[in-house]
mmCIF file of C-alpha atoms in Angstrom:
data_model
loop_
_atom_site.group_PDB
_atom_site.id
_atom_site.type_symbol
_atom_site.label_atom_id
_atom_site.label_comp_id
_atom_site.label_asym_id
_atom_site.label_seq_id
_atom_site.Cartn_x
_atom_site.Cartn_y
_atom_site.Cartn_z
ATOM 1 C CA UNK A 1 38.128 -26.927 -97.331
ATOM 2 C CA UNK A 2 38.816 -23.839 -99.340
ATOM 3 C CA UNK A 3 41.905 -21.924 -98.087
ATOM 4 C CA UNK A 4 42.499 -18.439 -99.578
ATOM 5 C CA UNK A 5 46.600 -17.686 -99.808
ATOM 6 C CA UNK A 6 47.604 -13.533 -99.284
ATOM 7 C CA UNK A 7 50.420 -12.239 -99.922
ATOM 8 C CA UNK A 8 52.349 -8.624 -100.591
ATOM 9 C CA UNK A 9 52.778 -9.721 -104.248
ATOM 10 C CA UNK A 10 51.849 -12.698 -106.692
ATOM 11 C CA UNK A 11 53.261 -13.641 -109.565
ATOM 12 C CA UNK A 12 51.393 -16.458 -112.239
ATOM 13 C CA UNK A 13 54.516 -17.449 -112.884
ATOM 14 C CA UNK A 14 58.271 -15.794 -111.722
ATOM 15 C CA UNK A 15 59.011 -14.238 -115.284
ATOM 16 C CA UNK A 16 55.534 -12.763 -115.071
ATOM 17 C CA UNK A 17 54.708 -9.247 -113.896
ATOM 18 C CA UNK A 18 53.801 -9.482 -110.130
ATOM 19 C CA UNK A 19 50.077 -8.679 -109.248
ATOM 20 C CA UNK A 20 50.521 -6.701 -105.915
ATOM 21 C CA UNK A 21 48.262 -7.217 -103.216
ATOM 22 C CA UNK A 22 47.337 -10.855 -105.094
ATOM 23 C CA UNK A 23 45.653 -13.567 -103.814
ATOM 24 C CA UNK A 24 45.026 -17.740 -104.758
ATOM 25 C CA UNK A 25 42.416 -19.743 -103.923
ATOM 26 C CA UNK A 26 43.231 -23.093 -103.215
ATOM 27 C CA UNK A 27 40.787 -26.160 -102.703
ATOM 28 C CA UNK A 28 41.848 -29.808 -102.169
ATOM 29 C CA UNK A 29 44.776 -30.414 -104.087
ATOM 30 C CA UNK A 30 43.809 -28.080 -107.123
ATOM 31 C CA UNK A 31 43.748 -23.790 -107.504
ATOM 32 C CA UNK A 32 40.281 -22.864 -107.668
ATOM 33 C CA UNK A 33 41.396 -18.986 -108.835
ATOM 34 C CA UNK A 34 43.826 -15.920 -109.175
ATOM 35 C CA UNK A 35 43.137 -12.720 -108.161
ATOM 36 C CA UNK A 36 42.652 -9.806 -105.748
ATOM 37 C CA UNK A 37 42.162 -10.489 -101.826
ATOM 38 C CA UNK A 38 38.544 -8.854 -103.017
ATOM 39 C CA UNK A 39 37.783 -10.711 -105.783
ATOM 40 C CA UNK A 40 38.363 -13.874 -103.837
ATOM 41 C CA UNK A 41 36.589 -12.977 -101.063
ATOM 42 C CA UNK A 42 33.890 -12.241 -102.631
ATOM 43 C CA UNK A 43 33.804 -15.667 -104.879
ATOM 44 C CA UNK A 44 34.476 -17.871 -101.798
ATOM 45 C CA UNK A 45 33.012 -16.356 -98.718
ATOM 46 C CA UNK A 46 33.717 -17.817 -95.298
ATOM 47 C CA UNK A 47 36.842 -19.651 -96.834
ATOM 48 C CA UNK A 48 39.812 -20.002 -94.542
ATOM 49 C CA UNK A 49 42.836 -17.354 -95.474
ATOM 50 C CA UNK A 50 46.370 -17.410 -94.535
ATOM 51 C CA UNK A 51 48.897 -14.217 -95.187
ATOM 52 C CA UNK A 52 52.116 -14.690 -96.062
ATOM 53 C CA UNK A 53 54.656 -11.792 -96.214
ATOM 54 C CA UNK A 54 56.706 -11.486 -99.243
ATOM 55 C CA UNK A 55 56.078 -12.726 -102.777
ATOM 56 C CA UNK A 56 53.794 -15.883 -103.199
ATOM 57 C CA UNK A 57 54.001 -17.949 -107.112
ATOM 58 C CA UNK A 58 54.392 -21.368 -108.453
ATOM 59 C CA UNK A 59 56.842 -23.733 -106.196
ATOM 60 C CA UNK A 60 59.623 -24.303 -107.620
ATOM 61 C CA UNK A 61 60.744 -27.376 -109.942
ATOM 62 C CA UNK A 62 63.833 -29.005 -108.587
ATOM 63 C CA UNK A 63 65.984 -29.541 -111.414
ATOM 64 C CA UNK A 64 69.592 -31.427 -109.591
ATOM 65 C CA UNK A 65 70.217 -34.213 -107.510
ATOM 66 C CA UNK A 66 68.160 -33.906 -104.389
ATOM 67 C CA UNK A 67 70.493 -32.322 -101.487
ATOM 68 C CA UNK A 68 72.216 -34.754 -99.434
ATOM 69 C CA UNK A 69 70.211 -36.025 -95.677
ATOM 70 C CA UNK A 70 70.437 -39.387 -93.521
ATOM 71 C CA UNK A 71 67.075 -40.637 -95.111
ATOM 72 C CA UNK A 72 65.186 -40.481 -98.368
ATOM 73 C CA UNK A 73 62.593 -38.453 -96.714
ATOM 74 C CA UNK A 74 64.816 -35.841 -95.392
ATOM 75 C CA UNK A 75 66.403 -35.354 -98.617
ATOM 76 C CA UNK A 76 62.729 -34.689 -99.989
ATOM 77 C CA UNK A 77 62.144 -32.323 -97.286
ATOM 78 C CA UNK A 78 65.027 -30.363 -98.138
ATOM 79 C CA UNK A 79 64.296 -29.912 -101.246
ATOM 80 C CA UNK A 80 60.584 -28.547 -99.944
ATOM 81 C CA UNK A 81 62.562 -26.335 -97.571
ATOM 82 C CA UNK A 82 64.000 -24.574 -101.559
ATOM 83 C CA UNK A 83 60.503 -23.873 -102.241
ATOM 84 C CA UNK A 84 60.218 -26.608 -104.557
ATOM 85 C CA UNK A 85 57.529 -29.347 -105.102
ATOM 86 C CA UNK A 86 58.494 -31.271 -108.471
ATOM 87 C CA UNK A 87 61.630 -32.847 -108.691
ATOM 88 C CA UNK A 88 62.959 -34.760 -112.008
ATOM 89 C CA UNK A 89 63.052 -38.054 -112.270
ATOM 90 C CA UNK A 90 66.055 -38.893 -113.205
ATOM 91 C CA UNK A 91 67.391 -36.970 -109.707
ATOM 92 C CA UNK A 92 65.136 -40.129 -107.869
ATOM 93 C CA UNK A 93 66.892 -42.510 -109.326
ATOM 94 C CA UNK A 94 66.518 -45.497 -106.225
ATOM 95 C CA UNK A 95 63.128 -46.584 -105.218
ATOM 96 C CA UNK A 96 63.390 -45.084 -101.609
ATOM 97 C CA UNK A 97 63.931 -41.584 -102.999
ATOM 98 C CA UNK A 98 60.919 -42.176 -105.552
ATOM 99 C CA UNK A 99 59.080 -43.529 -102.949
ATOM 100 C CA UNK A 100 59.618 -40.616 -100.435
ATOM 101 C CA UNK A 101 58.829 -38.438 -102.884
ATOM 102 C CA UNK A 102 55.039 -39.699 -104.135
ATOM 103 C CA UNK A 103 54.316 -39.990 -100.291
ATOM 104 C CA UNK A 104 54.806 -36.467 -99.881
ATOM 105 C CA UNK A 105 52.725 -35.507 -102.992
ATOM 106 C CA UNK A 106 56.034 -33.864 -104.882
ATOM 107 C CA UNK A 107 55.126 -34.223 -108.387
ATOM 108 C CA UNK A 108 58.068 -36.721 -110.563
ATOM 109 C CA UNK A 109 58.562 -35.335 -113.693
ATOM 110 C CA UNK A 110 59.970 -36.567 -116.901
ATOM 111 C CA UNK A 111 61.345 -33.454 -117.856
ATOM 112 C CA UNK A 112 61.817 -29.654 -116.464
ATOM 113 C CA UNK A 113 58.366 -27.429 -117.146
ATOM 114 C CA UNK A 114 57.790 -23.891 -116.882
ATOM 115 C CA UNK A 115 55.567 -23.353 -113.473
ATOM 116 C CA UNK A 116 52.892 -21.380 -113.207
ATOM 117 C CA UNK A 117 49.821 -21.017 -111.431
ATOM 118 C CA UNK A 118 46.471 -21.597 -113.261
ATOM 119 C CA UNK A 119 43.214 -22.333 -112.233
ATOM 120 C CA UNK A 120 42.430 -26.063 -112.296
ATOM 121 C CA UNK A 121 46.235 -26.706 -111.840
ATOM 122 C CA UNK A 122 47.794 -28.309 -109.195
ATOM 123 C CA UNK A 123 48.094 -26.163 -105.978
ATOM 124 C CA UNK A 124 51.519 -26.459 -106.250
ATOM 125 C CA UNK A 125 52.625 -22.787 -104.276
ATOM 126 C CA UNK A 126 55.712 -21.467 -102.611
ATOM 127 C CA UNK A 127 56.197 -17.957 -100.805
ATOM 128 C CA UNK A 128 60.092 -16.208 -100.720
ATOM 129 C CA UNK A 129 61.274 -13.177 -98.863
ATOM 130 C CA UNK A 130 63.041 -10.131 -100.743
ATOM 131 C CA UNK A 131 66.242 -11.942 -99.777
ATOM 132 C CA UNK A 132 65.237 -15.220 -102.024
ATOM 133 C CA UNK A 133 65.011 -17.488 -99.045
ATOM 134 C CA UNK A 134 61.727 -19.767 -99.076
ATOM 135 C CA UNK A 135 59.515 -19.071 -96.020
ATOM 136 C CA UNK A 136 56.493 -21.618 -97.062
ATOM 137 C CA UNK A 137 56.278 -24.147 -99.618
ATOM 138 C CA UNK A 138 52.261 -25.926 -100.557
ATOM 139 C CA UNK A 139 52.572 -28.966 -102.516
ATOM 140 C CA UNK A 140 49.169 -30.457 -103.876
ATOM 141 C CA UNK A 141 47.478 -28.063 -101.683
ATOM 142 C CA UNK A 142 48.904 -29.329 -98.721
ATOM 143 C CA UNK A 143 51.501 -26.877 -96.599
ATOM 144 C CA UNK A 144 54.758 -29.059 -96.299
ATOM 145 C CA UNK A 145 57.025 -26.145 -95.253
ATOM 146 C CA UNK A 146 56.806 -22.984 -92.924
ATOM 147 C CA UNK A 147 60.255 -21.608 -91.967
ATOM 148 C CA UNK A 148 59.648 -20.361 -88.297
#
């Protein structure tokens, strides 16, 4: 199913300029394309879209030690709840925490990377209020996190 993601503002990537009024289309685990509410409207018709208020861009890579929880999988969450969905692998350092983490689809990476969203890339999104705080995080196409 092809879900189309609104929001107030997108940004490719957060040091990019924002495109206002913005729009990604995202199907499976993958971004199918950037652009206007319009634009994607038009290319996908009949797909499923979801607003978000604020500023919607590329989750977040997670770049410390996962925040402390009773269980590998809530420490995982949390770090969904920041907006992330890539964590480094050196911060999943037993094989619970790596574990937890390729069951929820967060990418393990060797190393930090710049995020950004590009079509063909993983659907990797997150969505943050003018105050910073993460209101929805999509990893692998998938929403993991709505703050209620």
């Amino acid at each position: 199913m092809l879900t189309i993601h609104l929001a107030d503002e997108v940004r490719r990537a957060w040091d990019a300029a924002p495109l206002a009024e913005g729009a990604v289309a995202v199907e499976g685990t993958r971004i199918a394309a950037v652009g206007t509410p319009a634009e994607l409207r038009e290319r996908f018709p009949g797909a499923r879209e979801r607003r978000w208020p604020g500023v919607l861009g590329p989750a977040r890579v997670h770049e410390g030690p996962l925040p402390e929880a009773p269980s590998p999988r809530e420490r995982v969450h949390a770090v969904l709840k920041l907006g992330a969905a890539a964590v480094l692998a050196a911060c999943v350092d037993t094989p619970e925490l790596r574990a937890a983490a390729l069951r929820n689809d967060v990418a393990v990476l060797p190393a930090a990377r710049p995020a950004a969203l590009v079509p063909g890339g993983r659907a990797d999104l997150a969505v943050f209020d003018a105050d910073g705080a993460c209101l929805a995080t999509v990893c692998a196409g998938r929403l993991v996190h709505r703050r209620r």
